[in-house]
Tab-separated table of C-alpha atoms in Angstrom:
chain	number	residue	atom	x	y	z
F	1	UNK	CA	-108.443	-100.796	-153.718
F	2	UNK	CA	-106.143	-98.339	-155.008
F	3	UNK	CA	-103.801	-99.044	-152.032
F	4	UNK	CA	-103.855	-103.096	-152.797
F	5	UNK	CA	-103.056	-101.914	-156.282
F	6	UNK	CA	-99.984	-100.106	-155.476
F	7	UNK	CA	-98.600	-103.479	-153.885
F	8	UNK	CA	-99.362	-105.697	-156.158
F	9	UNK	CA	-98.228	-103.456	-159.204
F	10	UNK	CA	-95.092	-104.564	-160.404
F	11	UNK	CA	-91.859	-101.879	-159.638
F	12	UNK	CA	-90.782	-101.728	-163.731
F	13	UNK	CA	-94.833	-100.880	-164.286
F	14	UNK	CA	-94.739	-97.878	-161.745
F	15	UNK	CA	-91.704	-96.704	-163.216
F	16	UNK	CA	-93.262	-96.133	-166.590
F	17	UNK	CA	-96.281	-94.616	-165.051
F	18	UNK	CA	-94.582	-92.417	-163.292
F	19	UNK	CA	-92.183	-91.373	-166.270
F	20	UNK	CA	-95.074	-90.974	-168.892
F	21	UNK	CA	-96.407	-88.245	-165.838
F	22	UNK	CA	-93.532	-86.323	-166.522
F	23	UNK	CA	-91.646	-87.056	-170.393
F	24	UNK	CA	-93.053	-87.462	-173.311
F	25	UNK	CA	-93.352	-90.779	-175.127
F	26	UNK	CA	-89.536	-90.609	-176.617
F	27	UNK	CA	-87.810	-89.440	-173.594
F	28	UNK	CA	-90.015	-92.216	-171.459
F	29	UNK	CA	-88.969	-94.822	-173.088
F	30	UNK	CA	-85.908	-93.962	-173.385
F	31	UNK	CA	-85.157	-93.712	-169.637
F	32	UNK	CA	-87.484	-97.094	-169.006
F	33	UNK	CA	-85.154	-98.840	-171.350
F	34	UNK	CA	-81.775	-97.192	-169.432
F	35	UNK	CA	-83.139	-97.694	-165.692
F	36	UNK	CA	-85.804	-100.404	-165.675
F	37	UNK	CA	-83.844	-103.433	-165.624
F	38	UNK	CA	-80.899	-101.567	-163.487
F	39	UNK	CA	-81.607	-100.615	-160.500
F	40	UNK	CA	-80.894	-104.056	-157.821
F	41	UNK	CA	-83.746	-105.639	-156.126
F	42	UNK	CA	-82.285	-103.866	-152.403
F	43	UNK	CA	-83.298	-100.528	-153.567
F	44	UNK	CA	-86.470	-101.447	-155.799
F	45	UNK	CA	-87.646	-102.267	-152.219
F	46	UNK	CA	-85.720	-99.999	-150.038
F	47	UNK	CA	-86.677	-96.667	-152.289
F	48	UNK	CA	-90.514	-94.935	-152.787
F	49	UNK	CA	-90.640	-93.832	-156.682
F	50	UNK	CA	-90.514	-90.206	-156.169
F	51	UNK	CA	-86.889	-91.039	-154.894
F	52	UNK	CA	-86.286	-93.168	-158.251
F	53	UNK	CA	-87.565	-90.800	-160.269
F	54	UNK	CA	-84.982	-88.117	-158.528
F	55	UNK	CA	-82.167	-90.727	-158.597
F	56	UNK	CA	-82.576	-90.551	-162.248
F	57	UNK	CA	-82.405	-87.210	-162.906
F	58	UNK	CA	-79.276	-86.709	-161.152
F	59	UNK	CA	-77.825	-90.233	-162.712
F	60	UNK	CA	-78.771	-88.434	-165.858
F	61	UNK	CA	-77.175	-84.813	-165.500
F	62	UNK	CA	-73.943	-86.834	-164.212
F	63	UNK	CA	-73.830	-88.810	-167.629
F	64	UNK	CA	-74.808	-85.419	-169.216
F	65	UNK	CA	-71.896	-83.743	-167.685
F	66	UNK	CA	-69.888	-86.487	-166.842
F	67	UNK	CA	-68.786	-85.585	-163.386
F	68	UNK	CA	-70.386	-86.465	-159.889
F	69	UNK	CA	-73.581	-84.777	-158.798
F	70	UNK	CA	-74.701	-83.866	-155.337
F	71	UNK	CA	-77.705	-83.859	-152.860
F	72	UNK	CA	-78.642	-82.765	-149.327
F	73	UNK	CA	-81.687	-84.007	-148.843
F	74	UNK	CA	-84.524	-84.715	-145.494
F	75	UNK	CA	-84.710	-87.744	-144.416
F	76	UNK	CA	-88.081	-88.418	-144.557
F	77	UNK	CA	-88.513	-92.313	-143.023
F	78	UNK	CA	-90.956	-92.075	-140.803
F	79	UNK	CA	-90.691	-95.623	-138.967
F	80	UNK	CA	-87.009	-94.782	-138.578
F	81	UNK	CA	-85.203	-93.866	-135.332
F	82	UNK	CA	-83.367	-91.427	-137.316
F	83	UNK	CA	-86.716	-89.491	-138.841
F	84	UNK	CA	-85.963	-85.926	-138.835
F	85	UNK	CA	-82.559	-86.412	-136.814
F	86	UNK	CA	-80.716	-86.489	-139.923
F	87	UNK	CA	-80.177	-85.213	-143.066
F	88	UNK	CA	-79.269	-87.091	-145.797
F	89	UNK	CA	-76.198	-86.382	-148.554
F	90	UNK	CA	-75.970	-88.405	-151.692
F	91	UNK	CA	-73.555	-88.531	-154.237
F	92	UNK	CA	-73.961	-89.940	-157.938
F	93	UNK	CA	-70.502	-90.796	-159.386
F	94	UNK	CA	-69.556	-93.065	-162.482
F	95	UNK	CA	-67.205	-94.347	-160.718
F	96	UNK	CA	-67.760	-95.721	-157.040
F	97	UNK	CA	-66.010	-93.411	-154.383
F	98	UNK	CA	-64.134	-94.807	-152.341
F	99	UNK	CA	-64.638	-94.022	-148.110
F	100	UNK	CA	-61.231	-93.605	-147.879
F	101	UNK	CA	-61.267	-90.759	-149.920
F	102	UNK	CA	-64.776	-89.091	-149.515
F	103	UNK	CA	-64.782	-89.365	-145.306
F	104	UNK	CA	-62.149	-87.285	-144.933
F	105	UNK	CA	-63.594	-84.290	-147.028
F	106	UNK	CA	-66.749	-84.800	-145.648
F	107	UNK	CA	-65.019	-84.549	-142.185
F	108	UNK	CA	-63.229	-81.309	-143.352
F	109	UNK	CA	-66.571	-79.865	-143.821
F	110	UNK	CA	-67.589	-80.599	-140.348
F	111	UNK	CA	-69.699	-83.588	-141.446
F	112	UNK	CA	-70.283	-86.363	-139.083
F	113	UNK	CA	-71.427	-89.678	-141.213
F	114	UNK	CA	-73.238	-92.146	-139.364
F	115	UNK	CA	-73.492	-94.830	-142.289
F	116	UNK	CA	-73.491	-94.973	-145.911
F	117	UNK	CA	-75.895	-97.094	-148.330
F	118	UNK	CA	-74.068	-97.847	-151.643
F	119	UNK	CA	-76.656	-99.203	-154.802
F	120	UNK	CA	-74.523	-99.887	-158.070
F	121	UNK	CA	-76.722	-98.660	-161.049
F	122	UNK	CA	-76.432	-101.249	-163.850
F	123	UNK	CA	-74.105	-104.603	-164.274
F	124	UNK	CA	-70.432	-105.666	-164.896
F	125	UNK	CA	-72.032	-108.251	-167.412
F	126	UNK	CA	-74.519	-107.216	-168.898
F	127	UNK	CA	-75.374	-103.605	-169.967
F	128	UNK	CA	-72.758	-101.885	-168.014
F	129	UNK	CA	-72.409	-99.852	-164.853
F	130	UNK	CA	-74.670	-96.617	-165.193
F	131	UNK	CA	-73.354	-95.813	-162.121
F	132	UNK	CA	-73.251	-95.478	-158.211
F	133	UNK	CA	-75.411	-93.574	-155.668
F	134	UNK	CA	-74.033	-93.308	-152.723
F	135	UNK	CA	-76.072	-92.084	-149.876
F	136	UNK	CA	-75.024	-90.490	-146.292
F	137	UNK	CA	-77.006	-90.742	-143.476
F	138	UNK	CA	-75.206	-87.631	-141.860
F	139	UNK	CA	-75.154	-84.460	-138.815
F	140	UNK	CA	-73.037	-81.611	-138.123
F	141	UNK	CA	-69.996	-82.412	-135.736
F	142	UNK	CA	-71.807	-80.818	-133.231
F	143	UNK	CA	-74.251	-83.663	-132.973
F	144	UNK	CA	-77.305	-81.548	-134.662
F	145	UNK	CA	-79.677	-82.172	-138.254
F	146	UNK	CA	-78.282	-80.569	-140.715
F	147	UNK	CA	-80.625	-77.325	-142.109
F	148	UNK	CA	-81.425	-78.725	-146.003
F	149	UNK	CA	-82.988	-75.984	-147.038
F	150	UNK	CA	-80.100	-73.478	-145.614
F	151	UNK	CA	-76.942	-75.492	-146.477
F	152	UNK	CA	-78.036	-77.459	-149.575
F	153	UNK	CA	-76.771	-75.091	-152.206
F	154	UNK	CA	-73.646	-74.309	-150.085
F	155	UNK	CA	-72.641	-77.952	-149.196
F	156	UNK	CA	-73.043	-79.287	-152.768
F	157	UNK	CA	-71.214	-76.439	-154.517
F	158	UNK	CA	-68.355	-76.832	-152.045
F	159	UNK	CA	-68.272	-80.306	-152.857
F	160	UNK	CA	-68.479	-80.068	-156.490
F	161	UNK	CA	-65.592	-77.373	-156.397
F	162	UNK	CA	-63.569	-79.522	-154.568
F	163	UNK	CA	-64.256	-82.404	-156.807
F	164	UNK	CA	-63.125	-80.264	-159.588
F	165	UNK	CA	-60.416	-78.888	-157.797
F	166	UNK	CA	-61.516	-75.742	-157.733
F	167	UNK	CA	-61.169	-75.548	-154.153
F	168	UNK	CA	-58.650	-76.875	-151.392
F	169	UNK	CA	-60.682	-79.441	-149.347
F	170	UNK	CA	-58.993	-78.185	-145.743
F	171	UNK	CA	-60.219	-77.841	-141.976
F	172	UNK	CA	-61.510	-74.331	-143.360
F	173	UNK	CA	-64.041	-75.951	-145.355
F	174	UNK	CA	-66.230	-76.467	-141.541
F	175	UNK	CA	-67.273	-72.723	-142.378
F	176	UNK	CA	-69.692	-73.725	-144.443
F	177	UNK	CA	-71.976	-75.061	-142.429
F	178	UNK	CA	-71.546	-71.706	-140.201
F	179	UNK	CA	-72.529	-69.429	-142.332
């Protein structure tokens, strides 16, 4: 019964479940009011709600801080041919990045990208663009998964740093993912 509920229950009514589990009643509605009506159909089915609810906190520390926020994450799809064969490395920008610009520092990190899902967060017309998350479906150049819980902290700082030009983004940047 409980199962039959859970597909029947409409997406914006799981959302504020799942929000009053963690905020209180300000900060939940609140973020129902910024996210409910956002997020496009394609991911409302595409994404489970603990990856909503994680979407939004990092759509919410990038508004907070007002510069892109990063993620290297498992990719946990279990009817996929790609379950636990990749990892998967999301950005959250105001702005959508271009490929042009974001392959080649990937690839200067030894990053191999085998696609790239792009959701816009929001609407031109009506309440604005929140913004974009941009997600990687990505190995090493060597062919291999990606170690999440080794690299994570490494491959997002290095990222962020060269974002904020803290840090040349050159062919050295592949030691990161040696270390």
């Amino acid at each position: 019964q409980k199962e039959l509920k859970d597909l029947i229950e409409p997406w914006g009514v799981k959302l504020k479940a799942r929000l009053k589990n963690i905020y209180d009643r300000v900060r939940t509605d609140q973020l129902y009011r910024r996210y409910a009506y956002n997020f496009p159909m394609y991911y409302k089915v595409r994404e489970s709600m603990d990856t909503v609810l994680e979407n939004i906190e990092f759509l919410e520390k990038m508004r907070k801080e007002n510069k892109p926020q990063f993620d290297l994450s498992r990719y946990d799809l279990v009817v996929s041919e790609f379950f636990q064969k990749v990892s998967l490395l999301t950005i959250y920008s105001k702005k959508k990045m271009d490929l042009n610009v974001i392959m080649p520092i990937l690839q200067n990190m030894g990053i191999y990208v085998l696609d790239q899902f792009t959701a816009r967060i929001g609407s031109k017309k009506k309440r604005g663009i929140i913004g974009y998350i941009q997600t990687f479906r990505i190995r090493d150049n060597n062919g291999k998964k990606i170690k999440e819980e080794k690299y994570k902290k490494v491959v997002c700082e290095l990222l962020e740093a060269v974002f904020d030009g803290k840090t040349e983004d050159d062919r050295l940047n592949k030691l990161a993912l040696v270390a």
